Amino acid sequence: MTQSRDPLKLRSHRWFGPDDMRSFGHRSRLKAMGFDDIDYKDRPVVAILNTWSELNTCHSHFRNRADEVRRGILQSGGFPVEVPVMSLGEMLMKPTTMLYRNLLAMEVEEVLRCHPIDSAVLMGGCDKTVPAMLMGAISANVPSIFMPAGPMLTARWKDVTLGSGSDVWKYWDERLAGNLCDQDWKGIENCIGRSAGTCMTMGTASTMACVAEAMGFSLPGAANIPAVVAEHSRLAVKTGRRAVEMAWEDLKPSDFMTKESIDNGLMTSLAIGGSTNAIVHLIAIAGRLGINLSLDRFDQLSRTTPVLADIRPSGRYLMEDFFNAGSLSAMLARMTDLLNVDCLTVSGTTLADQIKGAEVIDNEVIRTRDNPVAEAGGTCLLRGNLAPNGCVIKSVAADPDLLQHRGPAVVFDNYPAMKEGIHDPDLDVDENSVLILRSAGPLGAPGFPEWGMLPIPKKLLEAGVRDMVRLSDARMSGTSYGTCVLHIAPESAVGGPLALVQNGDEIEINVPERTIHWHVSEEEITRRRAAMPPLKPVPERGYEHLYAKHVTQADLGCDFDFLAGRTPNAEPSIH
Ligand code: FES
């Protein structure tokens, strides 16, 4: 990129440069903080947007990392300013961080817009922080680079390797089935969170970090560096240095985020066997660019993209293994014929340049093209009379014997009812039943929580059952697995067909055919619709009011309807 290095062209010059009363005020207040002219004059102001919080366990290393980013900014002649933004910690935030993804996106957008910021380092990692920060930066269209938190180290318990999330579900089932004592359960609790960093399975955090890198939003090799190793500190410094250059180059998201780079993100999420949540987030990210990413595009790419990363929950290994096997760049280098490698990245070079020379070290973890985990269709779109606007299933993490299945519905009206009834010994259920949860979508829950991996009833666990067909308008954690049909749209809370299903109705899924069918006559559906109770009212106040009035359905990305599309985005008046 050409670097004019003309300080008069910096965005921050409008705040600090003019010889007028307002700029006098801006400069004098920097001086009140101990800065002198030499600290900021003619230097790009680089914001470190930090999602550190003591309530976000995955970002506990971000205080140190922010200092390392700061070091990089200073090395390259920038003026670093650390700005805290809302943290969305997946573990402790209720009912779900997804309720607040759009709030963080709005905060990032407005923080970037209203301050004298020439470029930004976006420090995120835990699940929704990634899409939220990218969405906000795209809408503000200020030069921005994403700095991922990195995954935790691999966990060990006795002689077992533990993966966060996935092994919690697995061993909880064993505990319910009577196969795990209290002491062992406590032992797993003590070991499974090994270090700072995000879940070390291919959950939503690692999926979105890979997607961000493949779309060109972070430095090459950034996505998979474990959170607490020295390379991660060096990444932070390098990211800070690069952010200064991006300010001089005025390299904005609109310069490198295109329809083609979004496709790269989608193909990457499929090839890593990534979280189903990536689909919703990518639709929302594309929406901020004014790109209408339909589920049909996802379906097309799903039919042609192989699954190459053998990572839990759909595979055998963990993120540290992926890193040691060559990392994302090496996997992308194995699929250059599928990717749009001419896309520009935050490095100022193309994706082809980013992945050039990347080598796979371990073909078991990153498979060859002629020995993939799955030829294609790792995650599939299903359509049918129960999901007119689509639903998804991560088929690569499901029991292959259940991918074509017909069985009677066992319906739970909402999450509390499911929690109360699922383990009832008198529940009329067997391994052929189709478990259904409704009122769990964007509006129903509200917030579209990760309730889609419904528990297997205890009496079936005791009988040895470990997977069943489960259907819902919820999402599921990227660390979850099983034959779970998710994101049914429209959701039950807006009157989607799921609202009308009754116990005993026959439901059929056929993943090879990409269909879902509810075997009930049109006349019966009409009769039930006429008797349906009124829809849930919109909450009267606060953020939930705004959310309920404006959130879109799963197939549209669950962004707020008023945030889609490119904004002319006038700079704020500073007079
Ligand atoms: Fe933060 Fe899994 S809980 S990434």
Coordinates of C-alpha atoms in Angstrom, one line a residue, residues 11 14 109-110 113 137-142 252 254 287-290 562-572:
R11 CA -9.0 11.6 11.1
R14 CA -9.7 17.3 12.9
E109 CA -19.5 1.4 15.9
E110 CA -20.3 4.5 18.0
R113 CA -17.2 7.1 15.1
A137 CA -16.0 -1.8 12.8
I138 CA -17.5 -2.5 9.4
S139 CA -20.3 -0.1 10.1
A140 CA -18.0 2.6 11.4
N141 CA -15.6 1.9 8.5
V142 CA -12.5 3.1 10.4
K252 CA -10.7 0.4 5.9
S254 CA -14.8 -1.5 3.0
G287 CA -25.6 -7.4 6.1
R288 CA -23.5 -4.6 7.5
L289 CA -21.7 -4.5 4.1
G290 CA -25.0 -4.4 2.3
F562 CA -32.1 -0.6 11.2
L563 CA -28.3 -1.6 11.2
A564 CA -28.2 -3.5 8.0
G565 CA -26.6 -2.0 4.9
R566 CA -23.8 0.5 4.4
T567 CA -24.3 3.8 6.1
P568 CA -23.2 7.1 4.5
N569 CA -21.8 7.5 8.0
A570 CA -21.1 11.2 8.3
E571 CA -18.2 12.1 10.5
P572 CA -19.3 13.7 13.7

